[in-house]
Amino acid sequence: MSLGNTVHHLSGKILCPAIELSLTLTLLGGQSFRWKQLTSDEKKLGNRFQGVFKEHVWTLWADPSYLHYQVYSQHKLNANSVETMLKEYFRLDQNLPELYAEWSNRDAFFRRTCGEFVGIRMLNQDLTENIFSFLCSSNNNIARISGMIDKM
């Protein structure tokens, strides 16, 4: 039995040096709860993450120079719109090394510790997802919040 829904798929990559984005720190750090780590084979393909944003299912992984993606949708996709979605979601228009340098000049503690947290970005999340995540976060941990969000 077919429901008549066609799933469109697109794969590609965008230039995004590792210093600009750490998928692990950004996606699993507690600001979004819809991402799951699929593998941890650093030597071959790197850590892969699967999640949902902009009504599409994404698989993301990175190498030292590129952010790779596979995206699945019920809507036709093109590389330009996918790149735009990724750049907006991860706020890649912000130069992270410049921001780290500015913050390091202003704060001694940040200067001492920022090397441990290279590539963390504030996500540009869907407002509804953000509100539900916040409501679930009271007196909970990341694993429990992720489970609650999955169930919703």
Coordinates of N, CA, C and O in Angstrom, one line a residue:
M1 N 0.8 -1.2 0.0 CA 0.0 0.0 0.0 C 0.9 1.2 0.0 O 1.8 1.4 0.8
S2 N 0.7 2.1 -0.9 CA 1.4 3.4 -1.0 C 0.6 4.5 -0.6 O -0.6 4.6 -1.0
L3 N 1.1 5.4 0.1 CA 0.4 6.7 0.5 C 0.6 7.8 -0.5 O 0.1 8.8 -0.4
G4 N 1.4 7.5 -1.5 CA 1.7 8.5 -2.6 C 2.6 9.6 -2.2 O 2.8 10.6 -2.9
N5 N 3.3 9.4 -1.1 CA 4.3 10.5 -0.7 C 5.6 10.1 -1.2 O 6.2 9.1 -1.0
T6 N 6.2 11.0 -2.0 CA 7.5 10.9 -2.5 C 8.5 11.5 -1.6 O 8.3 12.7 -1.2
V7 N 9.6 10.8 -1.3 CA 10.6 11.4 -0.5 C 11.8 11.8 -1.4 O 12.3 11.0 -2.2
H8 N 12.1 13.1 -1.3 CA 13.2 13.6 -2.1 C 14.5 13.6 -1.3 O 14.5 13.8 -0.1
H9 N 15.6 13.3 -1.9 CA 16.9 13.2 -1.2 C 17.9 14.1 -2.0 O 17.9 14.1 -3.2
L10 N 18.8 14.7 -1.2 CA 19.9 15.5 -1.7 C 21.1 15.4 -0.8 O 21.0 15.4 0.4
S11 N 22.2 15.2 -1.4 CA 23.5 15.1 -0.7 C 24.4 16.2 -1.2 O 24.4 16.5 -2.4
G12 N 25.3 16.6 -0.4 CA 26.3 17.6 -0.8 C 27.2 18.0 0.4 O 27.2 17.4 1.4
K13 N 27.9 19.1 0.2 CA 28.8 19.6 1.2 C 29.0 21.1 1.0 O 28.8 21.6 -0.1
I14 N 29.3 21.8 2.1 CA 29.5 23.2 2.0 C 30.9 23.5 2.7 O 31.2 22.8 3.7
L15 N 31.6 24.4 2.3 CA 32.8 24.8 2.9 C 32.6 25.3 4.3 O 31.8 26.2 4.5
C16 N 33.2 24.7 5.3 CA 33.0 25.0 6.7 C 34.1 24.4 7.5 O 34.0 23.3 8.0
P17 N 35.2 25.2 7.7 CA 36.4 24.6 8.4 C 36.0 24.2 9.8 O 35.1 24.8 10.5
A18 N 36.7 23.2 10.4 CA 36.4 22.7 11.7 C 36.4 23.7 12.8 O 35.7 23.7 13.8
I19 N 37.3 24.7 12.6 CA 37.4 25.8 13.6 C 36.1 26.6 13.7 O 35.8 27.3 14.7
E20 N 35.3 26.6 12.6 CA 34.0 27.3 12.5 C 32.8 26.5 13.1 O 31.8 27.1 13.4
L21 N 32.9 25.2 13.2 CA 31.7 24.4 13.6 C 32.2 23.1 14.2 O 32.8 22.3 13.5
S22 N 31.8 22.8 15.4 CA 31.9 21.5 16.0 C 30.5 20.9 16.1 O 29.7 21.4 16.9
L23 N 30.2 19.9 15.3 CA 28.9 19.3 15.3 C 28.6 18.7 16.7 O 27.5 18.8 17.2
T24 N 29.6 18.0 17.2 CA 29.4 17.3 18.5 C 29.1 18.3 19.6 O 28.1 18.1 20.3
L25 N 29.9 19.3 19.7 CA 29.7 20.3 20.8 C 28.4 21.1 20.6 O 27.7 21.5 21.6
T26 N 28.1 21.4 19.4 CA 26.9 22.3 19.1 C 25.6 21.5 19.2 O 24.6 21.9 19.8
L27 N 25.6 20.3 18.6 CA 24.3 19.5 18.5 C 24.0 18.7 19.8 O 22.8 18.5 20.0
L28 N 25.0 18.3 20.5 CA 24.8 17.5 21.7 C 25.0 18.3 23.0 O 25.0 17.7 24.1
G29 N 25.2 19.6 22.9 CA 25.6 20.4 24.1 C 24.4 20.9 24.9 O 24.7 21.6 25.9
G30 N 23.2 20.6 24.6 CA 22.1 21.0 25.4 C 21.2 22.1 24.9 O 20.3 22.5 25.6
Q31 N 21.5 22.6 23.7 CA 20.6 23.6 23.2 C 19.5 23.1 22.2 O 18.5 23.7 22.0
S32 N 19.8 21.9 21.7 CA 18.8 21.2 20.9 C 18.8 19.7 21.3 O 19.8 19.2 21.7
F33 N 17.6 19.1 21.2 CA 17.4 17.8 21.7 C 16.9 16.8 20.7 O 16.4 15.7 21.0
R34 N 16.9 17.2 19.4 CA 16.4 16.4 18.3 C 17.5 15.8 17.5 O 17.3 15.2 16.4
W35 N 18.7 15.9 17.9 CA 19.9 15.3 17.2 C 20.4 14.0 17.9 O 20.5 14.0 19.1
K36 N 20.7 13.0 17.1 CA 21.2 11.8 17.6 C 22.6 11.5 16.9 O 22.7 11.7 15.7
Q37 N 23.5 11.1 17.7 CA 24.8 10.7 17.1 C 24.7 9.3 16.5 O 24.2 8.4 17.3
L38 N 25.0 9.1 15.3 CA 24.8 7.8 14.6 C 26.0 6.9 14.7 O 25.9 5.7 14.9
T39 N 27.2 7.5 14.5 CA 28.5 6.7 14.6 C 29.5 7.5 15.2 O 29.4 8.7 15.4
S40 N 30.6 6.9 15.5 CA 31.8 7.6 16.0 C 33.0 7.1 15.4 O 34.0 6.8 16.0
D41 N 33.0 6.9 14.1 CA 34.1 6.3 13.3 C 34.9 7.5 12.7 O 34.8 7.9 11.6
E42 N 35.7 8.2 13.6 CA 36.4 9.4 13.2 C 37.3 9.2 12.0 O 37.6 10.1 11.2
K43 N 38.0 8.0 11.9 CA 39.0 7.8 10.9 C 38.3 7.7 9.5 O 38.9 8.2 8.5
K44 N 37.1 7.2 9.4 CA 36.5 7.0 8.0 C 35.6 8.2 7.7 O 35.9 8.9 6.7
L45 N 34.6 8.4 8.4 CA 33.5 9.3 8.0 C 33.3 10.4 9.1 O 32.5 11.3 8.9
G46 N 33.9 10.3 10.2 CA 33.6 11.2 11.3 C 32.3 10.9 12.0 O 31.6 10.0 11.6
N47 N 32.0 11.6 13.0 CA 30.8 11.5 13.7 C 29.6 11.9 12.8 O 29.7 13.0 12.3
R48 N 28.6 11.1 12.7 CA 27.4 11.5 11.9 C 26.3 11.7 12.9 O 26.2 11.1 13.9
F49 N 25.5 12.7 12.6 CA 24.4 13.1 13.4 C 23.1 13.1 12.5 O 23.1 13.6 11.4
Q50 N 22.0 12.7 13.1 CA 20.7 12.7 12.4 C 19.7 13.5 13.2 O 19.7 13.3 14.5
G51 N 19.0 14.4 12.6 CA 18.0 15.2 13.3 C 17.1 15.8 12.3 O 17.1 15.6 11.1
V52 N 16.2 16.6 12.9 CA 15.2 17.3 12.1 C 15.2 18.8 12.3 O 15.3 19.3 13.4
F53 N 15.2 19.5 11.2 CA 14.9 21.0 11.3 C 14.4 21.4 9.9 O 14.7 20.8 8.9
K54 N 13.6 22.5 9.9 CA 13.0 23.0 8.7 C 12.2 21.9 8.0 O 12.1 21.9 6.8
E55 N 11.5 21.1 8.8 CA 10.6 20.0 8.3 C 11.3 19.0 7.4 O 10.7 18.3 6.6
H56 N 12.6 18.9 7.6 CA 13.4 17.9 6.8 C 14.2 17.0 7.7 O 14.6 17.5 8.8
V57 N 14.5 15.8 7.3 CA 15.4 14.9 8.1 C 16.8 15.0 7.5 O 17.0 14.9 6.3
W58 N 17.7 15.3 8.4 CA 19.1 15.6 8.0 C 20.1 14.5 8.6 O 19.9 14.1 9.7
T59 N 21.1 14.2 7.8 CA 22.2 13.5 8.4 C 23.4 14.4 8.0 O 23.6 14.8 6.9
L60 N 24.2 14.8 9.1 CA 25.3 15.7 8.9 C 26.6 15.0 9.5 O 26.5 14.3 10.4
W61 N 27.7 15.4 8.8 CA 29.0 15.0 9.3 C 30.0 16.0 8.8 O 29.7 16.7 7.8
A62 N 31.2 16.1 9.4 CA 32.1 17.1 9.0 C 33.5 16.5 8.8 O 33.8 15.5 9.5
D63 N 34.3 17.1 8.0 CA 35.7 16.8 7.9 C 36.4 18.1 8.2 O 35.8 19.1 8.5
P64 N 37.8 18.1 8.2 CA 38.4 19.4 8.6 C 38.0 20.6 7.7 O 38.2 21.7 8.2
S65 N 37.5 20.4 6.5 CA 37.2 21.6 5.7 C 35.7 21.7 5.3 O 35.3 22.8 5.0
Y66 N 34.9 20.7 5.4 CA 33.6 20.7 4.9 C 32.5 20.2 5.9 O 32.8 19.3 6.7
L67 N 31.3 20.7 5.8 CA 30.2 20.2 6.4 C 29.4 19.4 5.3 O 29.0 20.0 4.3
H68 N 29.2 18.1 5.6 CA 28.6 17.2 4.6 C 27.1 17.0 5.1 O 26.9 17.0 6.3
Y69 N 26.2 16.8 4.1 CA 24.8 16.6 4.4 C 24.2 15.7 3.5 O 24.5 15.5 2.4
Q70 N 23.2 15.0 4.1 CA 22.1 14.3 3.3 C 20.8 14.8 3.9 O 20.7 14.8 5.1
V71 N 19.9 15.2 3.0 CA 18.7 15.7 3.5 C 17.5 15.0 2.8 O 17.6 14.7 1.6
Y72 N 16.5 14.7 3.5 CA 15.3 14.0 3.0 C 14.1 14.9 3.3 O 13.9 15.4 4.4
S73 N 13.2 15.0 2.3 CA 12.1 15.8 2.4 C 10.9 15.4 1.5 O 11.1 14.7 0.5
Q74 N 9.7 15.8 1.9 CA 8.6 15.5 1.0 C 8.5 16.6 -0.1 O 7.7 16.5 -1.0
H75 N 9.4 17.6 0.0 CA 9.4 18.7 -1.0 C 10.7 18.6 -1.8 O 11.7 18.1 -1.4
K76 N 10.6 19.0 -3.1 CA 11.8 19.0 -3.9 C 12.8 20.0 -3.3 O 12.5 21.0 -2.8
L77 N 14.1 19.6 -3.4 CA 15.1 20.4 -2.8 C 16.1 20.8 -3.9 O 16.3 20.1 -4.9
N78 N 16.8 21.9 -3.6 CA 17.9 22.2 -4.5 C 19.1 22.6 -3.6 O 18.9 23.0 -2.5
A79 N 20.3 22.5 -4.1 CA 21.5 22.7 -3.3 C 21.6 24.1 -2.7 O 22.0 24.3 -1.6
N80 N 21.1 25.1 -3.5 CA 21.2 26.5 -2.9 C 20.3 26.7 -1.7 O 20.7 27.3 -0.7
S81 N 19.0 26.2 -1.8 CA 18.1 26.3 -0.6 C 18.6 25.5 0.6 O 18.5 25.9 1.7
V82 N 19.2 24.3 0.3 CA 19.8 23.5 1.4 C 20.9 24.2 2.1 O 21.0 24.3 3.3
E83 N 21.8 24.8 1.2 CA 23.0 25.5 1.8 C 22.5 26.7 2.6 O 23.0 27.0 3.7
T84 N 21.5 27.4 2.2 CA 20.9 28.6 2.9 C 20.4 28.1 4.2 O 20.6 28.7 5.3
M85 N 19.6 27.0 4.2 CA 19.1 26.5 5.5 C 20.2 26.1 6.5 O 20.1 26.5 7.7
L86 N 21.2 25.4 6.0 CA 22.3 25.1 6.9 C 23.0 26.3 7.5 O 23.3 26.4 8.6
K87 N 23.3 27.3 6.6 CA 24.0 28.5 7.0 C 23.2 29.3 8.0 O 23.7 29.8 9.0
E88 N 21.9 29.3 7.8 CA 21.0 30.0 8.8 C 20.9 29.3 10.1 O 21.0 29.9 11.2
Y89 N 20.7 28.0 10.0 CA 20.5 27.1 11.2 C 21.8 27.2 12.1 O 21.7 27.4 13.3
F90 N 23.0 27.1 11.5 CA 24.2 27.2 12.3 C 24.8 28.6 12.4 O 25.9 28.8 13.0
R91 N 24.1 29.6 11.8 CA 24.6 31.0 11.9 C 26.0 31.1 11.3 O 26.9 31.7 11.9
L92 N 26.2 30.5 10.2 CA 27.6 30.4 9.6 C 28.0 31.8 9.1 O 29.2 31.9 8.7
D93 N 27.1 32.7 9.0 CA 27.5 34.1 8.6 C 28.4 34.8 9.6 O 29.0 35.8 9.4
Q94 N 28.4 34.3 10.9 CA 29.2 34.8 11.9 C 30.6 34.2 11.9 O 30.7 33.0 11.9
N95 N 31.6 35.0 11.9 CA 33.0 34.5 11.9 C 33.4 34.1 13.3 O 33.7 35.0 14.1
L96 N 33.3 32.8 13.6 CA 33.6 32.4 15.0 C 35.0 32.7 15.5 O 35.1 33.2 16.7
P97 N 36.0 32.5 14.8 CA 37.4 32.9 15.3 C 37.5 34.4 15.6 O 38.1 34.7 16.6
E98 N 36.8 35.2 14.8 CA 36.8 36.7 15.2 C 36.1 36.9 16.5 O 36.5 37.7 17.3
L99 N 34.9 36.3 16.7 CA 34.2 36.4 17.9 C 35.0 35.9 19.1 O 35.0 36.6 20.1
Y100 N 35.6 34.7 19.0 CA 36.4 34.2 20.0 C 37.5 35.2 20.4 O 37.8 35.3 21.6
A101 N 38.2 35.8 19.4 CA 39.3 36.7 19.7 C 38.7 37.9 20.4 O 39.3 38.4 21.4
E102 N 37.6 38.4 20.0 CA 37.0 39.6 20.7 C 36.6 39.3 22.1 O 36.9 40.0 23.0
W103 N 36.0 38.1 22.3 CA 35.6 37.7 23.7 C 36.8 37.4 24.6 O 36.8 37.7 25.8
S104 N 37.8 36.9 24.0 CA 39.1 36.6 24.7 C 39.7 37.9 25.2 O 40.3 38.0 26.3
N105 N 39.7 39.0 24.4 CA 40.2 40.3 24.8 C 39.4 40.9 25.9 O 39.9 41.7 26.7
R106 N 38.1 40.5 26.0 CA 37.3 41.2 27.0 C 37.2 40.4 28.3 O 36.8 40.9 29.3
D107 N 37.5 39.1 28.3 CA 37.3 38.2 29.4 C 38.4 37.2 29.6 O 38.7 36.4 28.8
A108 N 39.1 37.3 30.7 CA 40.3 36.5 31.0 C 39.9 35.0 31.1 O 40.6 34.1 30.7
F109 N 38.8 34.7 31.8 CA 38.3 33.4 31.9 C 38.0 32.7 30.6 O 38.5 31.6 30.3
F110 N 37.3 33.5 29.7 CA 37.1 33.0 28.3 C 38.4 32.7 27.6 O 38.5 31.7 27.0
R111 N 39.3 33.6 27.7 CA 40.6 33.5 27.1 C 41.3 32.2 27.5 O 41.9 31.5 26.7
R112 N 41.2 31.8 28.8 CA 41.9 30.6 29.3 C 41.2 29.3 28.9 O 41.8 28.3 28.7
T113 N 39.9 29.4 28.7 CA 39.1 28.2 28.5 C 38.6 28.0 27.0 O 38.2 26.9 26.7
C114 N 38.6 29.0 26.2 CA 38.0 28.9 24.9 C 38.6 27.8 24.0 O 37.9 27.3 23.1
G115 N 39.8 27.5 24.2 CA 40.5 26.4 23.4 C 39.8 25.1 23.5 O 40.0 24.2 22.7
E116 N 39.1 24.9 24.6 CA 38.5 23.6 24.9 C 37.1 23.5 24.2 O 36.6 22.4 24.1
F117 N 36.6 24.6 23.7 CA 35.3 24.6 23.1 C 35.2 25.2 21.7 O 34.3 26.0 21.4
V118 N 36.2 24.9 20.9 CA 36.3 25.4 19.6 C 35.1 24.9 18.7 O 34.8 23.7 18.7
G119 N 34.4 25.8 18.0 CA 33.4 25.5 17.1 C 32.0 25.4 17.7 O 31.1 25.0 17.0
I120 N 31.8 25.8 18.9 CA 30.4 25.8 19.4 C 29.7 27.0 18.8 O 30.1 28.2 18.9
R121 N 28.5 26.7 18.3 CA 27.6 27.8 17.8 C 26.3 27.8 18.4 O 25.8 26.7 18.8
M122 N 25.7 28.9 18.5 CA 24.3 29.1 18.9 C 23.4 28.8 17.7 O 23.5 29.4 16.7
L123 N 22.5 27.8 17.9 CA 21.6 27.4 16.8 C 20.5 28.4 16.6 O 20.0 29.0 17.6
N124 N 20.1 28.6 15.4 CA 18.9 29.4 15.0 C 17.7 28.4 14.9 O 17.4 28.0 13.8
Q125 N 17.2 28.0 16.1 CA 16.2 27.0 16.1 C 14.8 27.5 15.9 O 14.5 28.7 16.1
D126 N 13.9 26.6 15.5 CA 12.5 26.9 15.4 C 12.0 27.3 16.7 O 12.3 26.7 17.8
L127 N 11.2 28.4 16.8 CA 10.7 28.9 18.0 C 9.9 27.9 18.8 O 10.0 27.8 20.0
T128 N 9.0 27.2 18.2 CA 8.2 26.2 18.9 C 9.0 25.1 19.5 O 8.8 24.8 20.7
E129 N 10.0 24.6 18.7 CA 10.9 23.6 19.3 C 11.6 24.2 20.5 O 11.8 23.5 21.5
N130 N 12.1 25.4 20.4 CA 12.8 26.0 21.5 C 12.0 26.1 22.7 O 12.4 25.9 23.8
I131 N 10.7 26.6 22.6 CA 9.8 26.7 23.7 C 9.6 25.4 24.4 O 9.6 25.2 25.6
F132 N 9.2 24.3 23.6 CA 9.0 23.0 24.2 C 10.2 22.5 24.9 O 10.1 21.9 26.0
S133 N 11.4 22.7 24.3 CA 12.6 22.2 24.9 C 12.8 22.9 26.2 O 13.2 22.3 27.2
F134 N 12.6 24.2 26.3 CA 12.7 25.0 27.5 C 11.8 24.5 28.6 O 12.1 24.3 29.7
L135 N 10.5 24.2 28.2 CA 9.5 23.7 29.2 C 9.9 22.4 29.7 O 9.7 22.1 30.9
C136 N 10.5 21.5 28.9 CA 10.9 20.2 29.3 C 12.2 20.2 30.2 O 12.5 19.2 30.8
S137 N 12.9 21.3 30.1 CA 14.3 21.3 30.7 C 14.3 21.5 32.3 O 15.3 21.2 32.9
S138 N 13.2 21.9 32.8 CA 13.2 22.1 34.3 C 13.5 20.9 35.1 O 12.8 19.9 34.9
N139 N 14.6 20.9 35.8 CA 15.0 19.8 36.7 C 15.2 18.5 35.9 O 14.9 17.4 36.4
N140 N 15.7 18.6 34.7 CA 16.0 17.4 33.9 C 17.4 17.4 33.4 O 18.1 18.4 33.5
N141 N 17.8 16.3 32.8 CA 19.1 16.2 32.1 C 18.9 16.1 30.6 O 17.8 15.8 30.2
I142 N 20.0 16.2 29.9 CA 19.9 16.2 28.4 C 19.3 14.9 27.9 O 18.4 14.9 27.0
A143 N 19.6 13.7 28.4 CA 19.1 12.5 28.0 C 17.6 12.4 28.2 O 16.8 12.0 27.3
R144 N 17.1 12.8 29.3 CA 15.7 12.8 29.6 C 14.9 13.8 28.8 O 13.8 13.5 28.3
I145 N 15.5 15.0 28.6 CA 14.8 16.0 27.8 C 14.7 15.5 26.3 O 13.7 15.7 25.7
S146 N 15.8 14.9 25.8 CA 15.8 14.4 24.5 C 14.6 13.4 24.3 O 13.9 13.4 23.3
G147 N 14.5 12.5 25.3 CA 13.4 11.5 25.2 C 12.0 12.1 25.2 O 11.1 11.7 24.5
M148 N 11.9 13.2 26.0 CA 10.6 13.9 26.1 C 10.3 14.5 24.8 O 9.1 14.5 24.3
I149 N 11.3 15.2 24.2 CA 11.1 15.8 22.9 C 10.7 14.8 21.8 O 9.9 15.0 21.0
D150 N 11.4 13.7 21.8 CA 11.1 12.6 20.8 C 9.7 12.2 20.9 O 9.0 11.9 19.9
K151 N 9.2 12.0 22.2 CA 7.8 11.5 22.4 C 6.8 12.6 21.9 O 5.7 12.2 21.5
M152 N 7.1 13.8 22.0 CA 6.2 14.9 21.5 C 6.2 14.9 20.0 O 5.3 15.2 19.4

